[in-house]
Every structure is written in structure tokens, then in C-alpha cells.
PDB file of C-alpha atoms in Angstrom:
ATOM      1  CA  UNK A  17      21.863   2.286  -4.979  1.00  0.00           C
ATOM      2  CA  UNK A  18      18.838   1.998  -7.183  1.00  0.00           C
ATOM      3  CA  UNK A  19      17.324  -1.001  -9.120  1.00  0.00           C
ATOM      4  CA  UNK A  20      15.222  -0.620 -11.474  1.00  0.00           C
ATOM      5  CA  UNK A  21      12.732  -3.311 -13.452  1.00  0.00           C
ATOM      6  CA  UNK A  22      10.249  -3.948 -15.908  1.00  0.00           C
ATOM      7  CA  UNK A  23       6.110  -4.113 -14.763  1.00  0.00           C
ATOM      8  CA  UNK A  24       3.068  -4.711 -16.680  1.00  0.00           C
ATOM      9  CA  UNK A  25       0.053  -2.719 -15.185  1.00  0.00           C
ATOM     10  CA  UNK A  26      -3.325  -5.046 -14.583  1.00  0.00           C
ATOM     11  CA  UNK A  27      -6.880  -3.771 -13.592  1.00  0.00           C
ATOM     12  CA  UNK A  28      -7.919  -5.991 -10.737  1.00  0.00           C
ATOM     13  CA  UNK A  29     -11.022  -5.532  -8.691  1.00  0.00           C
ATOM     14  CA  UNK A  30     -11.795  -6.003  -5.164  1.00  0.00           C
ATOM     15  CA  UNK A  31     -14.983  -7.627  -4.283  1.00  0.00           C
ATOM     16  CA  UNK A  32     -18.233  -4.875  -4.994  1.00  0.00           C
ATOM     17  CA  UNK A  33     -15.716  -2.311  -4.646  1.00  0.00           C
ATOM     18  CA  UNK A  34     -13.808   0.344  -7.500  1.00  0.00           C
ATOM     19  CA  UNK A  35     -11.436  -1.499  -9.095  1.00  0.00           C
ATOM     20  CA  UNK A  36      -7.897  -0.720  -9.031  1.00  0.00           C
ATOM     21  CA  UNK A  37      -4.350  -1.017 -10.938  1.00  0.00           C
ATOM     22  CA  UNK A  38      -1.546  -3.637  -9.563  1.00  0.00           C
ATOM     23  CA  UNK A  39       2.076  -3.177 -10.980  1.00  0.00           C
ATOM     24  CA  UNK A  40       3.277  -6.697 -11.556  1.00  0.00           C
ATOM     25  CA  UNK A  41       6.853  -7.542 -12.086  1.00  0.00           C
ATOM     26  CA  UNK A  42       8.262  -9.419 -14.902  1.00  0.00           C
ATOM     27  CA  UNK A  43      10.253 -12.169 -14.857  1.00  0.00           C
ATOM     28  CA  UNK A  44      13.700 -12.061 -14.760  1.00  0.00           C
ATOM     29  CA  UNK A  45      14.594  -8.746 -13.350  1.00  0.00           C
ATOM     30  CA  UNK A  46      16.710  -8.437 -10.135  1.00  0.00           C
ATOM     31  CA  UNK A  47      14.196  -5.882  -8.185  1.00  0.00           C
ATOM     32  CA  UNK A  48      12.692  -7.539  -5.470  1.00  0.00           C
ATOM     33  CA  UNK A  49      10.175  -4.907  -3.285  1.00  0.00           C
ATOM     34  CA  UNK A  50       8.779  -6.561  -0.557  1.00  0.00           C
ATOM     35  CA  UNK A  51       5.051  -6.390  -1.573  1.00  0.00           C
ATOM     36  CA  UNK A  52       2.659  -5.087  -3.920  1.00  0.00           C
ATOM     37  CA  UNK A  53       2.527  -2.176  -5.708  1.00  0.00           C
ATOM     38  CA  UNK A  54      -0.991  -0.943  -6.788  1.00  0.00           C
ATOM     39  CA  UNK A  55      -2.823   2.327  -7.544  1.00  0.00           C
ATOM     40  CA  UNK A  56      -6.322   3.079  -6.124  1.00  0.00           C
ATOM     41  CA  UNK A  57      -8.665   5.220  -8.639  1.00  0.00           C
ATOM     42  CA  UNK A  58     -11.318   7.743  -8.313  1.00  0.00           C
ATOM     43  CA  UNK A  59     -14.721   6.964  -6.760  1.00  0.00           C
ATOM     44  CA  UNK A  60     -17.310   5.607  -9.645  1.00  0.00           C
ATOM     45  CA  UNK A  61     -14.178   4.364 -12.085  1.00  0.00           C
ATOM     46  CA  UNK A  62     -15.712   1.398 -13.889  1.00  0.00           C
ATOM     47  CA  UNK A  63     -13.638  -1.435 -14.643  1.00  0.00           C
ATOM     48  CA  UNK A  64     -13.581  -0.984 -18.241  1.00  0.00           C
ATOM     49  CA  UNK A  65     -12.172   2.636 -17.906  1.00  0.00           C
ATOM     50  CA  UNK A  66      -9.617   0.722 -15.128  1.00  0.00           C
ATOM     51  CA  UNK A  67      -8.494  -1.948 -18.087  1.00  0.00           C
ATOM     52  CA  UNK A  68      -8.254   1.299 -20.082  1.00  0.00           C
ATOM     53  CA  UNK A  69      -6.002   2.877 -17.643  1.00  0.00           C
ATOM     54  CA  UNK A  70      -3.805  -0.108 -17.073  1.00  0.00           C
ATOM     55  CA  UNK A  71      -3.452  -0.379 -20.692  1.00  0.00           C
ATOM     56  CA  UNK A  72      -2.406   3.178 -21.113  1.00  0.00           C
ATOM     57  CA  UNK A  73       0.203   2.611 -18.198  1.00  0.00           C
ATOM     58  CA  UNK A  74       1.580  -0.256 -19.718  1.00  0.00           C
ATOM     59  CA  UNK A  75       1.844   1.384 -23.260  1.00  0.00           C
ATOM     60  CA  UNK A  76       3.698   4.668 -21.494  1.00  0.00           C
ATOM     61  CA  UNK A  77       5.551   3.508 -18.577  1.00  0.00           C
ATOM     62  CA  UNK A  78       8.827   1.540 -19.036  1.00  0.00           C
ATOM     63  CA  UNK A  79       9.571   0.436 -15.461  1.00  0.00           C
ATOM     64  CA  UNK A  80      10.118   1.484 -11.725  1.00  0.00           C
ATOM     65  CA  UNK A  81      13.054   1.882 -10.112  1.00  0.00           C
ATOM     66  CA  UNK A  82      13.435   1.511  -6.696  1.00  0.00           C
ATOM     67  CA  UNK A  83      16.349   3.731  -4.422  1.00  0.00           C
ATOM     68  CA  UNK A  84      17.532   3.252  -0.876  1.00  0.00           C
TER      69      UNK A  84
END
């Protein structure tokens, strides 16, 4: 069975540390993963390049789909 769902991709950034991507759901699909999905990038990423990341993500990536 897979599910599948619609995300939006957000640069988020941990305390002094390289910032990062989350996958966050949006409303009103079915898939419900039991946590958070997020993407770790390379040593010495700035944030800006991260917000330029998500926004690429979010411009070429549809959804995830999830299969047991």
C-alpha cells in the first residue's frame, strides 16, 4: 500500500549550527509518518543558499509517497 502527499520544503536552522531542510506536510492529505522528515546539508552551507535549496525543492518536487 502506498500513500502519497503534498510537502512544502523550509530551511530551518539549528542553534550555531548548518542549517538544514524540513519537509512539512500540507493540510489535508491522508499521509500521516510518524515524525519529521528533514535533510541535513554540506558542511559551510549558509542559510541563504539553504532557503535557496528549499525553494528549489519546493518548485521541483511534487510530493512523497510513503510504502509499507
Amino acid at each position: 500500500m502506498t500513500d502519497r502527499a503534498d510537502f512544502t520544503f523550509v530551511a530551518k536552522k539549528y542553534h550555531q549550527r548548518t542549517p538544514w531542510i524540513a519537509a512539512e506536510q500540507l493540510a489535508g492529505d491522508k499521509l500521516v509518518l510518524p515524525g519529521l522528515i528533514g535533510f541535513d546539508l554540506a558542511p559551510g552551507t549558509t542559510f541563504e543558499q539553504a532557503k535557496e535549496i528549499a525553494d528549489y525543492m519546493r518548485k521541483h518536487i511534487r510530493g512523497i509517497h510513503y510504502t509499507i
